[in-house]
Amino acid sequence: MDNGQGVGSWRELGAHLSTAVVLAGGVLVGAVNIYVAASLLPTAVSDIGGELLYAWNMTAFLVAQVVATMFVSRTLSRHGNVGSYLIGFGVFAAGSVVCAVSPAMSVLLVGRGVQGLGAGLLTGLGFAVIHSALPPHLWARGSALISAMFGVGNFVGPALGGLFAQFGSWRLAFVVLAAAAVVMATVVPRALPRSERDGRAIPVPAVSLALVVGAVGAVSVAGILPNTAAMAAFIALGLALVTAFLVTEKRAKVRVLPRSTYRPGSALRWVYLTIMFLASGVAVETFLPLFSQHLGGLPPVAAGFFAAALSFGWAASQIVSSSARQERTIRRLRIAGPAVLAAGFAVLALLQHQNASPLVIIAWLPVLLLGGAGIGIAMPHLSVAAMSSTTDPEEGQQAAAAIATVLTMATAFGAAVAGLLVNLGAPSMVTSARYLLIGFAIISAFGIFTARLASHHTRRPNEADVELTANGHP
């Protein structure tokens, strides 16, 4: 179907500028925070100690982030758009302040957990509020914008964290994050349309929540274990808990994911899986500076730039990809995304050599940009496919909010699998690099098949669907 009128322009999104700024800003503060904290932690440890708890900073943040994404629909129901965003920015700012004043690593971990709750809520709200605050023909633009913030965070975060760490002012960095959240909160009442609060006490899916927290916790622990067998055991435990989560969700009355996910013939399950296969590939970025320095002899600054190339390709390409109008083109982009990412990782694996020549090192850059573009060309259209999977506004909002849960889980699983693959290749740096890249090429390739399955059932939203549903028609 040619849906030429179904995709709005960036100029049209500009008419909703303040709304777009809040949606993107909420995702950005969480994304920046991940990389700022990674840059600051060595300096913080030298100041307040806590080396044994070092790795738990990311675990605390990720687990809290996943939990918060599952409370997005409940928070919106009780507090509406404006109230929910004020809570999200407020919780994130409070966590940042706790981090800034931490006298010991244990207190810093608490602050990181609170930050994770705020960041998870803001990320989930970003996708959910697109569904209600923007017209359907702007969903692809809005999704591209807020997804691009993850890539932007990979640029801004390390630079900001490195700057403060250079001068030993790691506490001030958290103060800046808190101040940024407060500033964003002041914009919220004027930027977002006020939504109705139905006041319903949406039940908490306690069993599903516990299983997801256990799964994310297991894979996060796996990512910090030095023993390969123990790491594999924790990843297996995580996968078992995910399986139990899916079985529980399918039978439960109160769910984390929309009920349409589990209907026979539903495209939503395949959409979420494709998002997970694509997003997990970002975990490769963590090890690119290591490979760049040891195999290519690059200085740390240049090595960091190579690591950011994947995110840059992701951020830039989805801004362009969101302009796609024809349904056939959109289906092809959703399938091409994981194929391009898999090809990029496979080619990069072939380019890994000890003492690689400058020409080979230079060749890494376009390959990384191309791989990142694979994520970017597909992600906005996968997000829209999830949002438009139902004509029920409430379930559509839940489907949109669940994108954040899927993305966060993909980050946790990706990090653990990346650590396992690198450890399997040790002590050879070349072997570690090849294992990592070939492993994620295979994972990304699974997304080709799930995207094909999703494309058999998905369609773009249109204004008529939303209007009919709003008037009570099926």
Short mmCIF file of N, CA and C in Angstrom, two decimals, residues 160-219:
data_model
loop_
_atom_site.label_atom_id
_atom_site.label_comp_id
_atom_site.label_asym_id
_atom_site.label_seq_id
_atom_site.Cartn_x
_atom_site.Cartn_y
_atom_site.Cartn_z
N LEU A 160 31.24 14.05 28.44
CA LEU A 160 30.92 14.75 29.68
C LEU A 160 31.57 14.07 30.88
N GLY A 161 31.44 12.73 30.93
CA GLY A 161 32.04 12.00 32.04
C GLY A 161 33.55 12.13 32.06
N GLY A 162 34.18 12.04 30.88
CA GLY A 162 35.63 12.17 30.81
C GLY A 162 36.11 13.55 31.23
N LEU A 163 35.34 14.57 30.87
CA LEU A 163 35.70 15.94 31.23
C LEU A 163 35.71 16.13 32.74
N PHE A 164 34.64 15.67 33.40
CA PHE A 164 34.58 15.82 34.86
C PHE A 164 35.59 14.92 35.56
N ALA A 165 35.80 13.71 35.01
CA ALA A 165 36.78 12.80 35.62
C ALA A 165 38.19 13.37 35.50
N GLN A 166 38.47 14.05 34.40
CA GLN A 166 39.78 14.64 34.17
C GLN A 166 40.15 15.62 35.28
N PHE A 167 39.14 16.34 35.77
CA PHE A 167 39.38 17.33 36.81
C PHE A 167 39.00 16.81 38.20
N GLY A 168 38.70 15.51 38.28
CA GLY A 168 38.39 14.91 39.57
C GLY A 168 37.08 15.35 40.16
N SER A 169 36.18 15.91 39.33
CA SER A 169 34.91 16.43 39.85
C SER A 169 33.76 15.50 39.49
N TRP A 170 33.87 14.23 39.88
CA TRP A 170 32.84 13.27 39.50
C TRP A 170 31.49 13.60 40.15
N ARG A 171 31.50 14.18 41.34
CA ARG A 171 30.24 14.53 42.00
C ARG A 171 29.51 15.63 41.23
N LEU A 172 30.27 16.56 40.69
CA LEU A 172 29.65 17.66 39.95
C LEU A 172 28.91 17.16 38.71
N ALA A 173 29.40 16.08 38.11
CA ALA A 173 28.73 15.53 36.93
C ALA A 173 27.32 15.08 37.28
N PHE A 174 27.14 14.46 38.43
CA PHE A 174 25.81 14.04 38.85
C PHE A 174 24.92 15.24 39.19
N VAL A 175 25.54 16.30 39.71
CA VAL A 175 24.79 17.53 39.97
C VAL A 175 24.26 18.10 38.65
N VAL A 176 25.10 18.08 37.61
CA VAL A 176 24.68 18.57 36.29
C VAL A 176 23.52 17.74 35.75
N LEU A 177 23.58 16.42 35.93
CA LEU A 177 22.48 15.56 35.48
C LEU A 177 21.18 15.88 36.23
N ALA A 178 21.30 16.09 37.54
CA ALA A 178 20.12 16.45 38.33
C ALA A 178 19.55 17.78 37.87
N ALA A 179 20.42 18.76 37.61
CA ALA A 179 19.97 20.08 37.16
C ALA A 179 19.28 19.98 35.80
N ALA A 180 19.83 19.15 34.90
CA ALA A 180 19.23 18.98 33.58
C ALA A 180 17.82 18.40 33.70
N ALA A 181 17.65 17.44 34.61
CA ALA A 181 16.33 16.84 34.81
C ALA A 181 15.33 17.86 35.36
N VAL A 182 15.80 18.70 36.28
CA VAL A 182 14.92 19.73 36.85
C VAL A 182 14.50 20.74 35.77
N VAL A 183 15.45 21.15 34.94
CA VAL A 183 15.14 22.08 33.85
C VAL A 183 14.10 21.48 32.91
N MET A 184 14.29 20.22 32.55
CA MET A 184 13.33 19.55 31.67
C MET A 184 11.96 19.48 32.32
N ALA A 185 11.93 19.25 33.62
CA ALA A 185 10.65 19.16 34.32
C ALA A 185 9.87 20.47 34.27
N THR A 186 10.59 21.60 34.29
CA THR A 186 9.89 22.89 34.23
C THR A 186 9.21 23.12 32.89
N VAL A 187 9.69 22.43 31.85
CA VAL A 187 9.11 22.59 30.51
C VAL A 187 7.85 21.73 30.34
N VAL A 188 7.75 20.65 31.10
CA VAL A 188 6.70 19.65 30.91
C VAL A 188 5.29 20.21 30.92
N PRO A 189 4.88 21.01 31.91
CA PRO A 189 3.48 21.46 31.94
C PRO A 189 3.06 22.24 30.69
N ARG A 190 3.99 22.97 30.07
CA ARG A 190 3.63 23.74 28.87
C ARG A 190 3.80 22.93 27.60
N ALA A 191 4.55 21.83 27.67
CA ALA A 191 4.91 21.09 26.44
C ALA A 191 3.96 19.96 26.11
N LEU A 192 3.39 19.34 27.13
CA LEU A 192 2.60 18.14 26.89
C LEU A 192 1.10 18.42 27.01
N PRO A 193 0.30 17.82 26.14
CA PRO A 193 -1.16 17.92 26.29
C PRO A 193 -1.58 17.16 27.54
N ARG A 194 -2.46 17.74 28.30
CA ARG A 194 -2.92 17.07 29.51
C ARG A 194 -3.87 15.94 29.13
N SER A 195 -3.60 14.77 29.65
CA SER A 195 -4.45 13.61 29.37
C SER A 195 -5.35 13.34 30.57
N GLU A 196 -6.44 12.66 30.32
CA GLU A 196 -7.37 12.34 31.39
C GLU A 196 -6.79 11.27 32.29
N ARG A 197 -7.06 11.43 33.58
CA ARG A 197 -6.65 10.40 34.53
C ARG A 197 -7.89 9.60 34.88
N ASP A 198 -7.88 8.31 34.56
CA ASP A 198 -9.09 7.53 34.84
C ASP A 198 -9.12 7.05 36.28
N GLY A 199 -7.98 7.21 36.99
CA GLY A 199 -7.97 6.88 38.41
C GLY A 199 -8.03 5.39 38.71
N ARG A 200 -8.02 4.55 37.68
CA ARG A 200 -8.09 3.12 37.92
C ARG A 200 -6.80 2.61 38.54
N ALA A 201 -6.94 1.71 39.50
CA ALA A 201 -5.77 1.08 40.11
C ALA A 201 -5.43 -0.15 39.27
N ILE A 202 -4.57 0.05 38.28
CA ILE A 202 -4.18 -1.06 37.41
C ILE A 202 -3.37 -2.04 38.23
N PRO A 203 -3.78 -3.32 38.26
CA PRO A 203 -3.07 -4.31 39.08
C PRO A 203 -1.61 -4.47 38.61
N VAL A 204 -0.75 -4.77 39.57
CA VAL A 204 0.66 -4.99 39.27
C VAL A 204 0.86 -6.46 38.92
N PRO A 205 1.47 -6.77 37.77
CA PRO A 205 1.75 -8.17 37.40
C PRO A 205 2.93 -8.69 38.20
N ALA A 206 2.68 -9.00 39.47
CA ALA A 206 3.77 -9.28 40.41
C ALA A 206 4.64 -10.46 39.97
N VAL A 207 4.00 -11.56 39.53
CA VAL A 207 4.78 -12.74 39.16
C VAL A 207 5.64 -12.45 37.93
N SER A 208 5.02 -11.83 36.92
CA SER A 208 5.78 -11.48 35.71
C SER A 208 6.92 -10.53 36.05
N LEU A 209 6.64 -9.57 36.92
CA LEU A 209 7.65 -8.59 37.31
C LEU A 209 8.83 -9.28 37.99
N ALA A 210 8.53 -10.21 38.90
CA ALA A 210 9.60 -10.92 39.61
C ALA A 210 10.45 -11.75 38.65
N LEU A 211 9.79 -12.38 37.67
CA LEU A 211 10.53 -13.21 36.72
C LEU A 211 11.44 -12.35 35.83
N VAL A 212 10.95 -11.19 35.41
CA VAL A 212 11.77 -10.32 34.57
C VAL A 212 12.94 -9.77 35.36
N VAL A 213 12.69 -9.33 36.58
CA VAL A 213 13.79 -8.82 37.42
C VAL A 213 14.83 -9.91 37.64
N GLY A 214 14.36 -11.14 37.90
CA GLY A 214 15.29 -12.25 38.07
C GLY A 214 16.10 -12.51 36.82
N ALA A 215 15.45 -12.44 35.65
CA ALA A 215 16.14 -12.70 34.38
C ALA A 215 17.19 -11.63 34.12
N VAL A 216 16.81 -10.37 34.28
CA VAL A 216 17.76 -9.28 34.05
C VAL A 216 18.89 -9.34 35.07
N GLY A 217 18.55 -9.64 36.31
CA GLY A 217 19.59 -9.76 37.34
C GLY A 217 20.56 -10.88 37.03
N ALA A 218 20.04 -12.02 36.54
CA ALA A 218 20.90 -13.17 36.23
C ALA A 218 21.88 -12.84 35.11
N VAL A 219 21.38 -12.23 34.03
CA VAL A 219 22.28 -11.94 32.91
C VAL A 219 23.24 -10.79 33.26
#
